[in-house]
Every structure is written in C-alpha cells, then in structure tokens.
C-alpha cells in the first residue's frame, strides 16, 4: 500500500518536504514505517527513533497497524506553549 | 473551548469566556515570547502545528481537566505562525468555585499541553540563525 | 504595584502592568463574587478595609513574593465597597521568566492576602440578611 | 493616656461605632487594651480574644506597649479576596 506521512518542524525542515510518500506491505506497523523513514530519508536517520507517529490524528504505538488510506503523521518532540 | 489562531491573542477575551456567577476563582496563564533564552537573544518565534490533531489533543486535555477538577469553564488558545517578542503564545483560562482547583487545573493544562499537543516552536535568534525546539533531541539535530 | 479601589477592576489593565519582554509567563488570579456559598444564595457583597494598613500589608506581601521568587512584575488590586455577583473582588497578576515561579507566587499571594491583609467581606444574602465573614469566629458571633 | 481605637467589620457593627476612645495607664499593653475592650463594650466581650490589634498600621503582639498618640486598630479575622 501507499502510505502518505505528514512531516513537521525539524522533520519537515531536514527532509525538505512536508509530505513523504512511501510504499509498505499491507498491515505494516508504525515500527516498519519508522525503519522505512530511516532508510528513505537519511537526513532523519539519527532522529527517527525519537519521533512519535500518529494515525488519523491520534498518537499510535509502534505495534499499531497502519490502515489503508490512513492519515499518518510524524511527530517530533513537541514544543508548544 | 479551544482554538488555534494566526492572530494576536486577546487575554481579555479568554477571561470573558470563563467568567461566571458560579465561579469564585479564575486563573489565567499566558505564555509570552521572551527576549532571551538561556542567555541567548531571540528576535522572534514561529509556531507550526498539526492543526487537526492539535485541536483533538486540546479538546482531550480540556475533557480530562474537567473530569479531574470541578471546573466551571475552560478555554485554551494557542498562537500559530510568526510571533514577535512580548506577544502572547498561549492563553489558558479556567474558572472554578474555589481557587485551588483553578490553580491546579491551569498548571496541569499548560504542563500537559507542552508534553502532548503537536505544536512546535522555532526560535529565530538575534544572530540570524533559527532552531526548531524539540525537547530531548540532541542540539546538532535541532539546528535548522 | 498595589491598589484598593471602589471602581470595577479591569483584568486587562492588571495583565498589562506585568507583561514584559523579560517574562515568559504571566499568571493572573481573579477572585469573583459567587452566586451561592455553601448552598446559600448571595445577592451582593460589601468589602471594608483598614486602607492604610491594607496598603502596607499588600506592599509587604509583594516584597516577600519578589524575594522568594524571581518575579519580573507583580500587581495586586482589591475592590472595596459594594460588589455585585459576578464582579471581580481581587486581581493578582505576576510575571516571571518561567511558569513555575508565576504559578507558585500567584497562589502564595492570594493565600497570604486572605490570611493577613485587613480587608473584610460582608455577604448580603438573597433572603435580606447580612453576615460579616470572619474565619474562625463562631456563627452566632458574625451574624450582623 | 487617651487611646483611640478604630473598629472594623463585625467589631464596628456590634459596637455601633467606628472609633472607640478609652483611657489607659501610660505604657499600657495591647493585652490591657483587649481586657478594657471586653469591659467597656460588652457586645464584643465574647469575641475580643479572637481579634488582633494593630499599632500604627502594623500587627502588634499582646505584650507590645501602646505609644502615646498611636494609631490603634482592632482587627477581626480578615476575609478579603
């Protein structure tokens, strides 16, 4: 399946794009997505293990499967306030 | 009542949203853009959010605060985009019958907001460089 | 900056007094006149002060708060005279570089103010009777 | 000496006056003033031991002597805020 991942802040800045499109096996997990991110965007390789991910605007754990067509986002440590 | 906005935040409006004849106490917290951070001069800030998720997370924090304390009203507004020094970045207003709940809930809301809500700050330093702020990431990693 | 006033308190003015480019945090506490106290309906309040002493005590609290926490600014305004339900009785605004000091100082100032500053509240109940409020005095003693 | 004592809130209300004038020996203490208050204003007799007193707009302890011409005040438990 094709997975579209929104990138923010340092991730967006270092990846030089706000949206990253990648292909993963059906029922792939967030952990697989994280490994894919390290491979496909080397600029983020050293940081990817500190990022969280969200599926459909909710934090998702590493074991969670990504549903087809889900709204996925990469969430670097937040700094609002 | 939670809101992300690209316009200056009016603290009076946040207060007005939570005042009530049932409340004996209102606590307002404002986060404002400081001129210097750890001895280094800042010229401005830029905030970015994942807006759909930030709105959900803020609503969840408000629900949780209302469950934990007996709040009368609760309002959170966060600024996005370019923010000049001295401007308000976030306003959190809560009201309750007695003051202890308002202080505790106000403190808890800003602490949790800084921990979970997908909003990011970029410091534009006076020397012309910029850094995304990502607590826990290494210094080199965050230099932008 | 401390003040006793017979006019309505403007919370925006209290905030404006403490905002600063050196402050990352502002905490404002408002005490407001509640419609009911311990299940009993209030129609209004009247505040009386020993004004010369209240001014001295408020100044002493401000000095002490500035000593205990590294505050940027501090402003306290207390209403006197007749106060309608929903109106602001007291506003305490503090600013500091970081939020913990502002929350702690704001909480401490209102707690101490209620303990030491010679200001008294009279509850005008909806049933037409009135009571001076004197914590620790027996009920019969305070009925006015 | 003549001592002028300002009365507030419940004390003013029950004494039906805002200023109480009394005569005490020179160098009398706040404790002596408190006993005098109980004697001279019976409506306050049951409450006087819960009142604090101020000399020149500062809280004064029971052992403190009242200077001639001092600004003395009777301070029932406060309830601002």
Coordinates of C-alpha atoms in Angstrom, one line a residue:
Chain A
X1 CA 0.0 0.0 0.0
X2 CA 1.0 3.6 -0.5
X3 CA 1.3 5.5 2.8
X4 CA 1.3 9.3 3.0
X5 CA 3.1 10.8 6.0
X6 CA 2.9 14.4 7.0
X7 CA 6.2 15.8 8.3
X8 CA 6.5 18.8 10.7
X9 CA 9.1 21.1 12.2
X10 CA 12.7 19.6 12.2
X11 CA 11.5 16.6 10.2
X12 CA 9.9 18.7 7.5
X13 CA 13.0 21.0 7.5
X14 CA 15.6 18.2 7.2
X15 CA 13.5 16.2 4.8
X16 CA 12.9 19.3 2.7
X17 CA 9.3 18.4 2.2
X18 CA 6.0 18.4 4.2
X19 CA 4.7 15.1 2.8
X20 CA 6.6 11.9 2.4
X21 CA 5.0 9.1 0.3
X22 CA 6.2 5.6 0.7
X23 CA 5.2 2.0 -0.1
X24 CA 4.8 -0.6 2.6
X25 CA 3.3 -4.1 2.7
X26 CA -0.4 -4.1 3.7
X27 CA -0.9 -4.3 7.5
X28 CA 2.6 -2.8 8.1
X29 CA 3.1 -1.3 11.6
X30 CA 4.4 2.0 12.8
X31 CA 7.7 0.3 13.6
X32 CA 8.0 -0.7 10.0
X33 CA 7.2 2.8 8.9
X34 CA 9.9 4.1 11.2
X35 CA 12.5 1.8 9.7
X36 CA 11.4 2.8 6.3
X37 CA 11.8 6.5 7.2
X38 CA 15.4 5.9 8.3
X39 CA 16.2 4.2 5.0
X40 CA 14.5 6.6 2.7
X41 CA 15.3 9.9 4.3
X42 CA 18.9 9.6 5.5
X43 CA 18.8 13.1 7.0
X44 CA 16.3 11.8 9.6
X45 CA 18.1 8.5 10.3
X46 CA 19.6 9.7 13.6
X47 CA 16.4 11.3 14.8
X48 CA 13.7 8.8 13.7
X49 CA 13.8 6.8 17.0
X50 CA 12.9 10.0 18.9
X51 CA 9.8 10.8 16.8
X52 CA 6.3 9.7 17.6
X53 CA 3.8 8.8 14.9
X54 CA 0.0 9.5 14.6
X55 CA -2.7 7.6 12.7
X56 CA -5.8 9.7 11.9
X57 CA -4.7 12.5 14.3
X58 CA -4.1 10.2 17.3
X59 CA -0.8 9.0 18.7
X60 CA -0.1 5.4 17.6
X61 CA 2.2 2.9 19.2
X62 CA 5.0 1.1 17.4
X63 CA 2.9 -2.2 17.1
X64 CA -0.1 -0.5 15.6
X65 CA -1.0 -1.5 12.1
X66 CA -1.5 1.3 9.5
X67 CA -4.9 1.1 7.9
X68 CA -5.0 1.7 4.1
X69 CA -5.6 5.3 3.3
X70 CA -4.9 6.4 6.9
X71 CA -3.8 10.0 7.7
X72 CA -0.3 9.3 9.1
X73 CA 1.9 11.9 10.6
X74 CA 5.5 12.0 12.0
X75 CA 5.5 13.9 15.4
X76 CA 8.9 15.2 16.6
X77 CA 9.1 16.1 20.3
X78 CA 6.5 19.0 20.7
X79 CA 7.4 22.5 22.0
X80 CA 4.2 24.5 22.1
X81 CA 3.4 26.9 24.9
Chain B
X1 CA -13.3 25.9 24.1
X2 CA -10.0 25.6 22.3
X3 CA -8.6 27.4 19.3
X4 CA -5.5 27.8 17.2
X5 CA -5.1 31.3 15.7
X6 CA -2.7 33.2 13.5
X7 CA -3.9 36.5 15.0
X8 CA -2.7 38.1 18.3
X9 CA -4.4 36.6 21.3
X10 CA -6.7 38.8 23.4
X11 CA -6.3 37.8 27.1
X12 CA -9.5 39.8 28.0
X13 CA -11.5 37.6 25.6
X14 CA -10.1 34.4 27.2
X15 CA -11.1 35.7 30.7
X16 CA -14.5 36.7 29.5
X17 CA -15.1 33.1 28.2
X18 CA -14.6 31.6 31.6
X19 CA -16.1 34.2 34.0
X20 CA -19.4 33.0 35.5
X21 CA -21.6 33.8 38.5
X22 CA -20.9 30.2 39.6
X23 CA -17.1 30.7 39.8
X24 CA -15.3 32.3 42.7
X25 CA -11.9 31.9 41.0
X26 CA -10.5 32.5 37.6
X27 CA -6.9 31.6 36.8
X28 CA -5.3 32.8 33.5
X29 CA -1.9 31.6 32.3
X30 CA -0.2 33.4 29.5
X31 CA 2.9 32.2 27.8
X32 CA 4.7 35.1 26.2
X33 CA 7.7 35.3 23.8
X34 CA 10.8 36.2 25.9
X35 CA 13.6 38.3 24.6
X36 CA 16.3 35.9 25.8
X37 CA 16.5 32.2 26.4
X38 CA 19.5 30.7 28.3
X39 CA 21.4 33.9 27.8
X40 CA 20.9 34.0 24.0
X41 CA 18.9 36.8 22.3
X42 CA 15.7 35.9 20.4
X43 CA 14.3 38.2 17.7
X44 CA 11.1 36.3 17.1
X45 CA 9.3 32.9 17.1
X46 CA 7.5 30.9 14.6
X47 CA 4.9 28.2 15.6
X48 CA 3.8 25.3 13.5
X49 CA 1.1 22.8 14.3
X50 CA -0.6 19.7 13.0
X51 CA -3.9 21.5 13.4
X52 CA -6.4 18.7 13.2
X53 CA -4.5 16.7 15.8
X54 CA -3.7 19.7 18.0
X55 CA -7.4 20.5 18.1
X56 CA -8.2 16.9 19.2
X57 CA -5.5 16.8 21.8
X58 CA -6.5 20.2 23.3
X59 CA -10.1 19.0 23.5
X60 CA -9.0 15.8 25.2
X61 CA -6.9 17.8 27.7
X62 CA -9.9 20.1 28.4
X63 CA -12.2 17.0 29.0
X64 CA -9.6 15.4 31.3
X65 CA -9.2 18.7 33.3
X66 CA -13.0 18.9 33.7
X67 CA -13.0 15.3 34.9
X68 CA -10.2 15.8 37.4
X69 CA -11.3 19.2 38.8
X70 CA -14.8 20.6 39.1
X71 CA -14.3 23.4 36.6
X72 CA -17.0 25.9 35.6
X73 CA -15.3 26.8 32.3
X74 CA -12.1 26.2 30.5
X75 CA -10.6 28.0 27.4
X76 CA -7.3 27.4 25.6
X77 CA -5.9 29.5 22.7
X78 CA -2.6 28.9 21.0
X79 CA -0.9 31.2 18.6
X80 CA 0.5 29.9 15.3
X81 CA 2.8 31.5 12.7
X82 CA 5.1 34.4 13.3
X83 CA 5.2 35.8 16.9
X84 CA 7.1 38.9 17.9
X85 CA 8.9 39.2 21.3
X86 CA 6.5 40.2 24.0
X87 CA 3.4 38.7 22.3
X88 CA 1.2 36.0 23.8
X89 CA 1.9 32.5 22.5
X90 CA -0.7 30.7 24.6
X91 CA -3.6 31.6 26.9
X92 CA -5.2 29.1 29.3
X93 CA -8.1 30.3 31.3
X94 CA -10.0 28.2 33.8
X95 CA -12.8 29.0 36.3
X96 CA -14.0 27.1 39.4
X97 CA -16.0 27.6 42.5
X98 CA -12.8 27.7 44.7
X99 CA -9.3 28.8 43.8
X100 CA -7.3 25.6 44.5
X101 CA -9.0 23.8 41.6
X102 CA -8.4 26.7 39.2
X103 CA -4.7 26.9 40.1
X104 CA -4.2 23.2 39.8
X105 CA -6.1 22.8 36.6
X106 CA -4.3 25.8 35.0
X107 CA -0.9 24.4 35.9
X108 CA -1.8 20.9 34.8
X109 CA -3.2 22.1 31.4
X110 CA 0.0 24.1 30.4
X111 CA 2.3 21.2 31.6
X112 CA 0.3 18.6 29.6
X113 CA -0.1 20.9 26.6
X114 CA 3.7 21.2 26.4
X115 CA 4.0 17.5 26.6
X116 CA 1.4 16.2 24.2
X117 CA -0.1 18.8 21.8
X118 CA 1.5 18.7 18.3
X119 CA 2.7 22.3 18.2
X120 CA 6.3 23.3 17.5
X121 CA 8.3 26.4 18.2
X122 CA 11.1 27.7 16.0
X123 CA 13.4 30.2 17.7
X124 CA 14.7 32.9 15.4
X125 CA 17.9 34.1 17.1
X126 CA 19.1 37.7 17.0
X127 CA 22.2 36.5 15.2
X128 CA 20.1 35.4 12.2
X129 CA 20.1 31.6 12.8
X130 CA 17.0 29.6 13.6
X131 CA 16.4 26.4 15.7
X132 CA 13.4 24.2 15.9
X133 CA 12.8 23.4 19.6
X134 CA 12.5 19.7 20.2
X135 CA 13.0 18.8 23.9
X136 CA 15.1 15.7 24.2
X137 CA 16.6 15.8 20.7
X138 CA 20.4 16.5 20.5
X139 CA 21.5 20.1 19.9
X140 CA 23.0 19.2 16.5
X141 CA 19.8 17.5 15.5
X142 CA 17.7 20.6 16.0
X143 CA 19.8 23.2 14.3
X144 CA 17.9 24.4 11.3
Chain C
X1 CA 2.1 47.8 42.4
X2 CA -0.9 47.5 44.7
X3 CA -4.1 49.3 44.9
X4 CA -7.5 49.4 46.7
X5 CA -10.4 50.7 44.5
X6 CA -14.1 51.4 44.8
X7 CA -14.4 51.0 41.0
X8 CA -14.8 47.8 38.9
X9 CA -11.4 46.1 38.4
X10 CA -10.2 45.8 34.8
X11 CA -8.3 42.5 34.4
X12 CA -6.7 43.6 31.2
X13 CA -5.1 46.5 33.0
X14 CA -3.7 44.1 35.6
X15 CA -2.2 41.9 32.9
X16 CA -0.8 44.9 31.0
X17 CA 1.1 46.0 34.2
X18 CA 3.0 42.8 34.4
X19 CA 3.7 41.9 30.8
X20 CA 7.3 42.3 29.8
X21 CA 9.8 41.1 27.2
X22 CA 11.7 39.5 30.1
X23 CA 8.8 37.4 31.1
X24 CA 7.9 34.0 29.5
X25 CA 4.9 33.5 31.9
X26 CA 2.1 35.6 33.3
X27 CA -0.4 34.2 35.9
X28 CA -3.5 36.2 36.7
X29 CA -5.8 35.2 39.6
X30 CA -9.2 36.7 39.8
X31 CA -11.5 36.3 42.8
X32 CA -15.1 36.9 41.7
X33 CA -18.3 37.2 43.6
X34 CA -20.2 33.9 43.5
X35 CA -23.9 33.5 43.3
X36 CA -24.0 30.9 46.1
X37 CA -21.9 30.0 49.1
X38 CA -22.3 26.6 50.8
X39 CA -25.7 26.2 49.2
X40 CA -27.0 29.7 50.2
X41 CA -27.8 32.4 47.7
X42 CA -25.9 35.7 47.8
X43 CA -27.3 38.8 46.3
X44 CA -24.2 41.0 46.7
X45 CA -21.0 41.7 48.7
X46 CA -19.6 44.7 50.6
X47 CA -15.9 45.0 51.3
X48 CA -14.4 47.2 54.0
X49 CA -10.7 47.8 54.6
X50 CA -8.4 49.5 57.0
X51 CA -6.9 51.2 54.0
X52 CA -3.5 52.5 55.3
X53 CA -2.7 49.1 56.9
X54 CA -4.0 47.1 53.9
X55 CA -1.7 49.1 51.6
X56 CA 1.3 48.4 53.8
X57 CA 0.5 44.7 54.1
X58 CA 0.0 44.3 50.4
X59 CA 3.3 46.0 49.7
X60 CA 5.0 43.7 52.3
X61 CA 3.5 40.6 50.5
X62 CA 4.7 41.9 47.1
X63 CA 8.2 42.4 48.6
X64 CA 8.2 39.0 50.1
X65 CA 7.0 37.3 46.9
X66 CA 9.7 39.1 44.9
X67 CA 12.3 37.8 47.4
X68 CA 11.0 34.2 47.3
X69 CA 10.6 34.0 43.5
X70 CA 12.4 35.7 40.7
X71 CA 9.4 37.8 39.6
X72 CA 9.6 40.3 36.7
X73 CA 6.5 42.2 37.8
X74 CA 3.7 41.9 40.4
X75 CA 0.3 43.7 40.7
X76 CA -2.5 43.4 43.2
X77 CA -5.8 45.2 43.1
X78 CA -8.6 44.7 45.6
X79 CA -12.1 46.0 45.3
X80 CA -13.8 47.9 48.2
X81 CA -17.4 48.9 48.8
X82 CA -20.4 47.3 47.1
X83 CA -19.8 44.4 44.7
X84 CA -22.4 42.7 42.5
X85 CA -22.5 39.0 41.8
X86 CA -20.0 38.1 39.0
X87 CA -17.8 41.2 39.6
X88 CA -14.1 40.9 40.3
X89 CA -13.2 41.3 44.0
X90 CA -9.4 40.9 43.7
X91 CA -6.9 40.6 40.8
X92 CA -3.4 39.3 41.4
X93 CA -1.1 39.3 38.4
X94 CA 2.6 38.1 38.4
X95 CA 5.1 37.6 35.6
X96 CA 8.3 35.6 35.7
X97 CA 10.8 34.1 33.2
X98 CA 9.4 30.6 33.7
X99 CA 5.9 29.4 34.6
X100 CA 6.5 27.6 37.8
X101 CA 7.5 30.8 39.7
X102 CA 4.5 32.6 38.4
X103 CA 2.1 29.9 39.5
X104 CA 3.7 29.5 42.9
X105 CA 3.8 33.2 43.6
X106 CA 0.3 33.8 42.4
X107 CA -1.0 31.0 44.6
X108 CA 1.0 32.2 47.6
X109 CA -0.1 35.8 47.2
X110 CA -3.8 35.1 47.3
X111 CA -3.4 32.6 50.2
X112 CA -1.4 35.1 52.3
X113 CA -3.6 38.0 51.3
X114 CA -6.6 36.2 52.7
X115 CA -4.7 35.5 55.9
X116 CA -3.2 38.8 56.7
X117 CA -4.5 41.9 54.8
X118 CA -7.1 43.8 56.8
X119 CA -10.0 43.6 54.4
X120 CA -13.4 42.2 55.4
X121 CA -16.3 40.9 53.3
X122 CA -19.9 41.2 54.2
X123 CA -22.3 38.7 52.5
X124 CA -25.6 40.2 51.6
X125 CA -27.8 37.1 51.4
X126 CA -30.7 36.8 48.9
X127 CA -33.1 36.5 52.0
X128 CA -32.2 40.0 53.0
X129 CA -29.9 39.3 55.9
X130 CA -26.2 40.1 56.0
X131 CA -23.2 38.5 57.6
X132 CA -19.7 39.8 58.1
X133 CA -17.3 37.0 57.2
X134 CA -14.7 36.3 59.9
X135 CA -13.0 32.9 59.5
X136 CA -12.7 31.2 62.9
X137 CA -15.3 33.3 64.7
X138 CA -18.5 31.4 65.8
X139 CA -21.5 31.6 63.5
X140 CA -23.6 33.5 66.1
X141 CA -20.8 36.0 66.6
X142 CA -20.7 37.0 62.9
X143 CA -24.4 37.4 62.2
X144 CA -24.9 41.1 61.5
Chain D
X1 CA -3.4 58.4 78.3
X2 CA -6.3 58.5 75.9
X3 CA -6.2 55.7 73.3
X4 CA -8.3 55.9 70.1
X5 CA -9.1 52.6 68.5
X6 CA -10.5 52.1 65.0
X7 CA -13.1 49.3 64.8
X8 CA -13.9 47.4 61.6
X9 CA -16.5 44.9 60.3
X10 CA -18.2 42.9 63.0
X11 CA -16.5 44.9 65.7
X12 CA -17.7 48.2 64.2
X13 CA -21.1 46.7 63.6
X14 CA -21.6 45.3 67.2
X15 CA -20.1 48.3 68.9
X16 CA -22.2 50.5 66.7
X17 CA -19.3 52.9 66.2
X18 CA -16.1 53.0 64.1
X19 CA -14.0 54.7 66.7
X20 CA -13.7 53.7 70.4
X21 CA -12.0 56.1 72.7
X22 CA -10.7 54.8 76.1
X23 CA -8.3 55.8 78.9
X24 CA -5.5 53.5 79.9
X25 CA -2.4 54.0 82.1
X26 CA 0.7 55.2 80.2
X27 CA 2.7 52.3 78.7
X28 CA -0.3 50.0 78.8
X29 CA 0.0 47.0 76.6
X30 CA -2.3 45.5 73.8
X31 CA -3.3 42.9 76.4
X32 CA -4.6 45.6 78.7
X33 CA -6.4 47.2 75.8
X34 CA -8.1 43.9 75.0
X35 CA -9.3 43.5 78.6
X36 CA -10.6 47.1 78.5
X37 CA -12.5 46.4 75.3
X38 CA -14.3 43.4 76.9
X39 CA -15.3 45.6 79.9
X40 CA -16.3 48.7 78.0
X41 CA -18.1 47.1 75.0
X42 CA -20.0 44.1 76.3
X43 CA -21.3 43.2 72.8
X44 CA -17.6 42.4 71.9
X45 CA -16.8 40.5 75.2
X46 CA -17.1 37.1 73.6
X47 CA -15.1 37.9 70.5
X48 CA -12.3 40.1 71.8
X49 CA -9.9 37.2 72.4
X50 CA -10.1 36.4 68.6
X51 CA -9.3 39.9 67.5
X52 CA -5.8 41.1 66.6
X53 CA -4.7 44.6 67.2
X54 CA -2.5 47.0 65.1
X55 CA -0.3 49.9 66.2
X56 CA 0.4 52.5 63.5
X57 CA -0.9 50.1 60.8
X58 CA 1.2 47.1 61.8
X59 CA 0.1 44.0 63.7
X60 CA 1.1 44.3 67.4
X61 CA 1.5 41.4 69.9
X62 CA -0.2 41.3 73.2
X63 CA 2.9 42.4 75.1
X64 CA 3.6 45.4 73.0
X65 CA 3.2 48.8 74.7
X66 CA 1.0 51.4 73.2
X67 CA 2.9 54.6 72.5
X68 CA 1.0 57.9 73.3
X69 CA -0.9 59.2 70.3
X70 CA -0.5 55.9 68.4
X71 CA -2.9 54.9 65.6
X72 CA -4.5 51.8 67.2
X73 CA -6.9 49.4 65.4
X74 CA -8.9 46.3 66.3
X75 CA -8.6 43.7 63.5
X76 CA -11.2 40.9 63.5
X77 CA -10.2 37.8 61.4
X78 CA -9.8 39.1 57.9
X79 CA -11.8 37.9 54.8
X80 CA -10.5 39.7 51.8
X81 CA -10.2 38.1 48.4

